Short mmCIF file of C-alpha atoms in Angstrom, two decimals:
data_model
loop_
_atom_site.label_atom_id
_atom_site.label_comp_id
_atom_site.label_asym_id
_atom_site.label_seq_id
_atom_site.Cartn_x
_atom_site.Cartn_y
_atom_site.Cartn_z
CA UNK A 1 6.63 -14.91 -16.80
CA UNK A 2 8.76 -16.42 -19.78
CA UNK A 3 5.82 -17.07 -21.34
CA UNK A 4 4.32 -13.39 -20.73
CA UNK A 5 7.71 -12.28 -22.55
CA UNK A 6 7.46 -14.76 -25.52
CA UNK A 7 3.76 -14.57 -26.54
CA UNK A 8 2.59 -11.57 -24.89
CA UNK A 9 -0.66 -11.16 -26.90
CA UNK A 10 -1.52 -15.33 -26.01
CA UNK A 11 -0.50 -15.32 -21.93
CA UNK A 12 -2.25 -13.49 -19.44
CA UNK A 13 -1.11 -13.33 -15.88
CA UNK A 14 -3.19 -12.71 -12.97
CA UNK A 15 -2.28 -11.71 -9.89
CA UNK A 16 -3.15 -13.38 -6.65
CA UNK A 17 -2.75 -13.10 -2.97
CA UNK A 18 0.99 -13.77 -2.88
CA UNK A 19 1.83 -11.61 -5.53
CA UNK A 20 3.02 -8.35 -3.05
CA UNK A 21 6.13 -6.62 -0.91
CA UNK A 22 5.36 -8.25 2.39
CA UNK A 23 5.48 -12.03 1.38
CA UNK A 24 8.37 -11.79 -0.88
CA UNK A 25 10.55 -9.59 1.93
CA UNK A 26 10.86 -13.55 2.79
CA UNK A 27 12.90 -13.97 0.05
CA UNK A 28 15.23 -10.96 0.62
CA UNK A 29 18.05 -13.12 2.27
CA UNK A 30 18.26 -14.95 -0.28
CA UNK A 31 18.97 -12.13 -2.91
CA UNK A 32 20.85 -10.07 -0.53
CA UNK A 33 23.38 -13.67 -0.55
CA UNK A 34 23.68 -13.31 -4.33
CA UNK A 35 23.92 -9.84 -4.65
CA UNK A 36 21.55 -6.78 -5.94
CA UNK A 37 19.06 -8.25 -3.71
CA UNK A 38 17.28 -4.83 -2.91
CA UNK A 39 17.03 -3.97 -6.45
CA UNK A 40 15.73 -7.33 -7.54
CA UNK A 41 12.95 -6.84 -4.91
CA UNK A 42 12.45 -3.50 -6.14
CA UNK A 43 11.93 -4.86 -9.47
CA UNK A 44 9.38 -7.92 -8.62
CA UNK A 45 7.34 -5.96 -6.21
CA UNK A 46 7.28 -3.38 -9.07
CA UNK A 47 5.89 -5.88 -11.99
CA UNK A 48 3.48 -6.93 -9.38
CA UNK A 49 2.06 -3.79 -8.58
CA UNK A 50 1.11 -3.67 -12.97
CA UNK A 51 -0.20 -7.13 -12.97
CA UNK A 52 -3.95 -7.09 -13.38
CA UNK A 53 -6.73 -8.96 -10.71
CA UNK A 54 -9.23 -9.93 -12.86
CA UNK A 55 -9.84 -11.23 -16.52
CA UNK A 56 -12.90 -11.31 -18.90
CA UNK A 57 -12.91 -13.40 -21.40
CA UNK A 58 -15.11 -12.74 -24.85
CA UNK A 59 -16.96 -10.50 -21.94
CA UNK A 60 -18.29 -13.17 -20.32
CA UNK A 61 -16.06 -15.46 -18.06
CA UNK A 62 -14.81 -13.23 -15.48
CA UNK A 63 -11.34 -14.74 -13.92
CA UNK A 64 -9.32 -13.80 -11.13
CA UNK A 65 -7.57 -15.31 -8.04
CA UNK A 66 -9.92 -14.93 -5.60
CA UNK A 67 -13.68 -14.14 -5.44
CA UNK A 68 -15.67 -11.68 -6.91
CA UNK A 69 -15.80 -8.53 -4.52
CA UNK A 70 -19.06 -6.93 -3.22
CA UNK A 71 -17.34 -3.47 -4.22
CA UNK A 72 -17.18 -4.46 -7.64
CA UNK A 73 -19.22 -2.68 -10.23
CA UNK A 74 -19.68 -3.07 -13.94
CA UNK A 75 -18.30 0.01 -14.49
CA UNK A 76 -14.58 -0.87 -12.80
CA UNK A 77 -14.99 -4.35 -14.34
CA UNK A 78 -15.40 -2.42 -18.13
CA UNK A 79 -12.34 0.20 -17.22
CA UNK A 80 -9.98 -1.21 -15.11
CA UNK A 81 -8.40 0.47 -12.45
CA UNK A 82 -4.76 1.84 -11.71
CA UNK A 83 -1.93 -0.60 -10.39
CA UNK A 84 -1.78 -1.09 -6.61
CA UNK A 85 0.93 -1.37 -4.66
CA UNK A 86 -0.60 -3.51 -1.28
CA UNK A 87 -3.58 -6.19 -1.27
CA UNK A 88 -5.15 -4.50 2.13
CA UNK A 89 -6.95 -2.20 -0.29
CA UNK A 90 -10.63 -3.38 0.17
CA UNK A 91 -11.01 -4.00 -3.44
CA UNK A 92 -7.42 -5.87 -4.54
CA UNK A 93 -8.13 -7.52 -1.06
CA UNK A 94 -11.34 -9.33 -2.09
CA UNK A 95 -10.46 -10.41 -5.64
CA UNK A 96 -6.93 -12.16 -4.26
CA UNK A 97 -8.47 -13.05 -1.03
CA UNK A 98 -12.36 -13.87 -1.10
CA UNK A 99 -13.64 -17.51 -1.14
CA UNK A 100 -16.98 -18.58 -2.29
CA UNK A 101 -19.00 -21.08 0.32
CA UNK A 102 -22.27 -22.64 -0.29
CA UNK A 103 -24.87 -22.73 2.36
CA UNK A 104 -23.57 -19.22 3.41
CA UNK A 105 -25.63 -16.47 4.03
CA UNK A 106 -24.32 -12.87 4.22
CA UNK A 107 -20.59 -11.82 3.74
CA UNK A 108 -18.74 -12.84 6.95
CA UNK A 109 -14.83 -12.23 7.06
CA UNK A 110 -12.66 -15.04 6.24
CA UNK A 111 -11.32 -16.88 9.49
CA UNK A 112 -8.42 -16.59 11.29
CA UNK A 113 -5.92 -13.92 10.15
CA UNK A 114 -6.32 -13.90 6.47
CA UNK A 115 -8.19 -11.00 5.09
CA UNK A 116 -11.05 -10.91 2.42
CA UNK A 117 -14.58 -12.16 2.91
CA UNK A 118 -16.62 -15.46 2.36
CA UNK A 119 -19.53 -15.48 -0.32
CA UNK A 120 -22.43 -17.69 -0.30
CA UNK A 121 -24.63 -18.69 -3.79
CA UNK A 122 -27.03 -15.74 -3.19
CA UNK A 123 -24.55 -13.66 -3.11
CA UNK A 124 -22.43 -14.59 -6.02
CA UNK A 125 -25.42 -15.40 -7.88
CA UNK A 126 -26.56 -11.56 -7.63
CA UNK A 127 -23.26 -10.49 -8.10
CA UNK A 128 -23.01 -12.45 -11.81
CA UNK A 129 -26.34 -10.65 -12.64
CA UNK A 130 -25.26 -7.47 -11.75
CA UNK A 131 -22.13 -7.65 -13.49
CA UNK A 132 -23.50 -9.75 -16.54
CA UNK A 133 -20.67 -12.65 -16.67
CA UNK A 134 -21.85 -15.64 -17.19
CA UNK A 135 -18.94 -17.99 -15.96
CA UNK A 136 -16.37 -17.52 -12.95
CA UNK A 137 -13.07 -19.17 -13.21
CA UNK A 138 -10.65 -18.69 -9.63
CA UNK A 139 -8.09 -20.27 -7.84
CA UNK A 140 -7.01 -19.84 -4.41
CA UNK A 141 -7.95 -22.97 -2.97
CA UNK A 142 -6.40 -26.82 -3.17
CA UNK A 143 -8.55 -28.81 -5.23
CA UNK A 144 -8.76 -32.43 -4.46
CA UNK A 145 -9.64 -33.29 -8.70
CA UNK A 146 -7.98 -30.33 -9.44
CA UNK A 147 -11.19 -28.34 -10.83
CA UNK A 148 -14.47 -28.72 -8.87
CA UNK A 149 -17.53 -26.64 -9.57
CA UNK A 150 -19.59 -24.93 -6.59
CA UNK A 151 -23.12 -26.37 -6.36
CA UNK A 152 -24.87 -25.60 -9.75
CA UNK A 153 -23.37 -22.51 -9.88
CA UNK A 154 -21.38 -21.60 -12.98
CA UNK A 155 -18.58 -20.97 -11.27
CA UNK A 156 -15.18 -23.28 -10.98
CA UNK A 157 -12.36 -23.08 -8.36
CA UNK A 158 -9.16 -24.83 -10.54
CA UNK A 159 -5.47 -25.46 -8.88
CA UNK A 160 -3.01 -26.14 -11.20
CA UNK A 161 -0.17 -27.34 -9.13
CA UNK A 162 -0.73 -30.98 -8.55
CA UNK A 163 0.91 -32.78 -5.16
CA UNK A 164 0.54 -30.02 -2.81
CA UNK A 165 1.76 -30.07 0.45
CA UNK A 166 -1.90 -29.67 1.95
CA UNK A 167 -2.30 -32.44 -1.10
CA UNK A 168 -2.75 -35.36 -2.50
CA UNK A 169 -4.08 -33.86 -5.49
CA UNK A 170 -4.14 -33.60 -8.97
CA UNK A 171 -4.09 -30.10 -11.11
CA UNK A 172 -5.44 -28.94 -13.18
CA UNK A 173 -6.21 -26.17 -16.13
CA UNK A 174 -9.42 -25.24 -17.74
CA UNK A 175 -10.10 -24.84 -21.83
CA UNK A 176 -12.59 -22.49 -23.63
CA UNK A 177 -13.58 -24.34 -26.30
CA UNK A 178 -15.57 -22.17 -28.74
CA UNK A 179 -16.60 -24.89 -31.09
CA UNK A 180 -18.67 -26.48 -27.96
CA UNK A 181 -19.04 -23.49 -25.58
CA UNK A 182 -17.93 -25.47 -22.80
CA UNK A 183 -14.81 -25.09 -20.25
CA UNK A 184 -13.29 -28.15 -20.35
CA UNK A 185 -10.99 -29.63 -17.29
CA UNK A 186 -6.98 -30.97 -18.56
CA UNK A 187 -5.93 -32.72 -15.51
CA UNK A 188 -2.40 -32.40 -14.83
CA UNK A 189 -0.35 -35.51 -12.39
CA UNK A 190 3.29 -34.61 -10.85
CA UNK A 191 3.93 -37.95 -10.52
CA UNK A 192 7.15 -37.42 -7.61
CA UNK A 193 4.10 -36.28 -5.37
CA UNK A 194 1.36 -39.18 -5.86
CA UNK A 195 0.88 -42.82 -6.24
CA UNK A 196 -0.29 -42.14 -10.09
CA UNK A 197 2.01 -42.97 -12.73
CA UNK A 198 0.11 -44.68 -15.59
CA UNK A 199 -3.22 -44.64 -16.53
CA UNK A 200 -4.15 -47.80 -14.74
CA UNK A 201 -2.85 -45.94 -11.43
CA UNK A 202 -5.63 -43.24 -12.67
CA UNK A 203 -8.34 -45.25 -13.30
CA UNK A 204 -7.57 -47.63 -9.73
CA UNK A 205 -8.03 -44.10 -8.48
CA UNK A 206 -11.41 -43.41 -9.69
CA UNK A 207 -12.43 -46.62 -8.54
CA UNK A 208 -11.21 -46.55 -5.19
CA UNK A 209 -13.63 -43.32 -4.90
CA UNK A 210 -11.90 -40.37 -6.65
CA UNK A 211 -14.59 -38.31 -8.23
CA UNK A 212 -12.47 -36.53 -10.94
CA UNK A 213 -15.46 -38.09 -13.43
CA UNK A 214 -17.85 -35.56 -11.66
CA UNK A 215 -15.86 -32.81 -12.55
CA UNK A 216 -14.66 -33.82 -15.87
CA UNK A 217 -17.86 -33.21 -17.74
CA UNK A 218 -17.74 -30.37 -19.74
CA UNK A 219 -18.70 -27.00 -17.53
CA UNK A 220 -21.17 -25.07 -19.76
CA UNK A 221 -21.87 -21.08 -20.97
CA UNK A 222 -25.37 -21.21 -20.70
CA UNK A 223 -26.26 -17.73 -22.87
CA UNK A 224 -23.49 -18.65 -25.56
CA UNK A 225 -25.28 -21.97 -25.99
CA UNK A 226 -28.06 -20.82 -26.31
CA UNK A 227 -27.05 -18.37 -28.58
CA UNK A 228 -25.51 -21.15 -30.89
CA UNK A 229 -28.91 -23.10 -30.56
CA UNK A 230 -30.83 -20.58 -31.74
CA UNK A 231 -28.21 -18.98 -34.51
CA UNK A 232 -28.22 -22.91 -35.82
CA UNK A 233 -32.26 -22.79 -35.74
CA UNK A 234 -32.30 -19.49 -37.74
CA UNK A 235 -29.58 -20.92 -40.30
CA UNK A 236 -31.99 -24.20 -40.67
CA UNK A 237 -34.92 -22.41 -41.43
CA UNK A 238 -33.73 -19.90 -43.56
CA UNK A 239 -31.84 -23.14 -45.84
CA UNK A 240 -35.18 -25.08 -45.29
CA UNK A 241 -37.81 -21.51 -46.94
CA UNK A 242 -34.88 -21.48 -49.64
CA UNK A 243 -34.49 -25.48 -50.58
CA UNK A 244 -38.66 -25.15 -50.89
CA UNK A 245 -38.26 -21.51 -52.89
CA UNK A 246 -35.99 -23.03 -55.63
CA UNK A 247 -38.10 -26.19 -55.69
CA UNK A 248 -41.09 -24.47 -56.27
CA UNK A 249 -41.05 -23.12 -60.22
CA UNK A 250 -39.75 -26.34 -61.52
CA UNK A 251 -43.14 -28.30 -59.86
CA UNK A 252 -45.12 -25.29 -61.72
CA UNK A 253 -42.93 -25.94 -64.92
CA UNK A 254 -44.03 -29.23 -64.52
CA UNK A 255 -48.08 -28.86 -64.88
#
């Protein structure tokens, strides 16, 4: 949130399933120890309720903490929609509580008491089409490699916080890089959690059967690439008719 202060036209925050009055009331003894505890609930449940669920980025890489939502249209995903106050509403719900599952069909509830739904590849695949994204970045779950991609999907779940309790793990964070139109994994080691502390530890890792290698390739936009690919086509031929324009009245000056 710091950071949100500091540089608030670089940091975007989104917010996900804990983010809401009934898990921080938790907290409540705490602040009620050190004084003005009801008002600084007031006050964090409040910023919550203006945080947003989802981002798109350059319109195509839709983000958010959960899953993308059945409910969801492109017309909400274009306008936005006004601050909530509890995650039980069906659509909030689903993008801070839905978990994409290959080999699903349908869009069963998730088990035991949490709320949201699971998605299965169909499903998600249709949904991307409908809502023209081409790339979906989410959290939610603990990532073994810290970043692992669903099937063949375009579509990563990243954890950033590395040695979680439900852990090992690493974290990790994911880069846009325009100049390659790729998301690119940063891995990220807290080593008072794991057995990694230098490289070597890393690689001994790998080797013992850590697939962090499968996920560490480059993740890529398919249209934007292909976009670039073509763009760099057009700007060859277009150099290649001019280089043979300019060359041609000095071979006629010639005979």
């Amino acid at each position: 949130m710091s950071y949100k202060v500091l540089f608030p036209k670089q940091v975007w925050i989104i917010r996900g399933h804990k983010e809401e009055a009934e898990i921080c009331l938790s907290f409540f003894e705490l602040l009620k120890k050190y004084g003005y505890g009801q008002d600084l609930i007031n006050i964090i449940t409040d910023l919550f309720t203006h945080l947003p669920v989802a981002g798109l980025i350059d319109g195509r890489i839709l983000c958010m903490h959960g899953m993308i939502p059945m409910e969801l249209t492109p017309e909400l995903l274009e306008s936005g929609w006004e601050p909530w106050q509890n995650t039980r509403k069906v659509l909030n719900t689903a993008m801070t509580w839905n978990n994409p599952m290959e080999d699903l069909k349908g869009y069963p509830p998730n088990k035991k008491l949490h709320p949201g739904h699971r998605l299965g590849t169909e499903l998600i695949t249709n949904q991307m089409k409908w809502l023209d994204v081409e790339f979906v970045i989410r959290g939610h779950q603990v990532m073994t490699n810290g970043v692992r991609r669903l099937g063949d999907l375009p579509l990563a779940t990243v954890f950033s916080t590395s040695g979680h309790e439900l852990g090992p793990n690493l974290g990790a964070i994911l880069f846009v890089d325009p100049e390659e139109n790729a998301i690119v994994p940063i891995f990220i080691v807290n080593i008072r959690h794991t057995s990694i502390k230098t490289q070597k530890d890393f690689d001994k890792k790998l080797a013992e059967g850590w697939k962090v290698d499968d996920y560490a390739r480059p993740l890529p936009v398919e249209r934007a690439v292909t976009e670039k690919k073509e763009a760099k086509e057009a700007k060859e031929a277009t150099e290649a008719k001019e280089a043979k324009e300019a060359k041609e009245p000095k071979e006629e000056g010639k005979k």
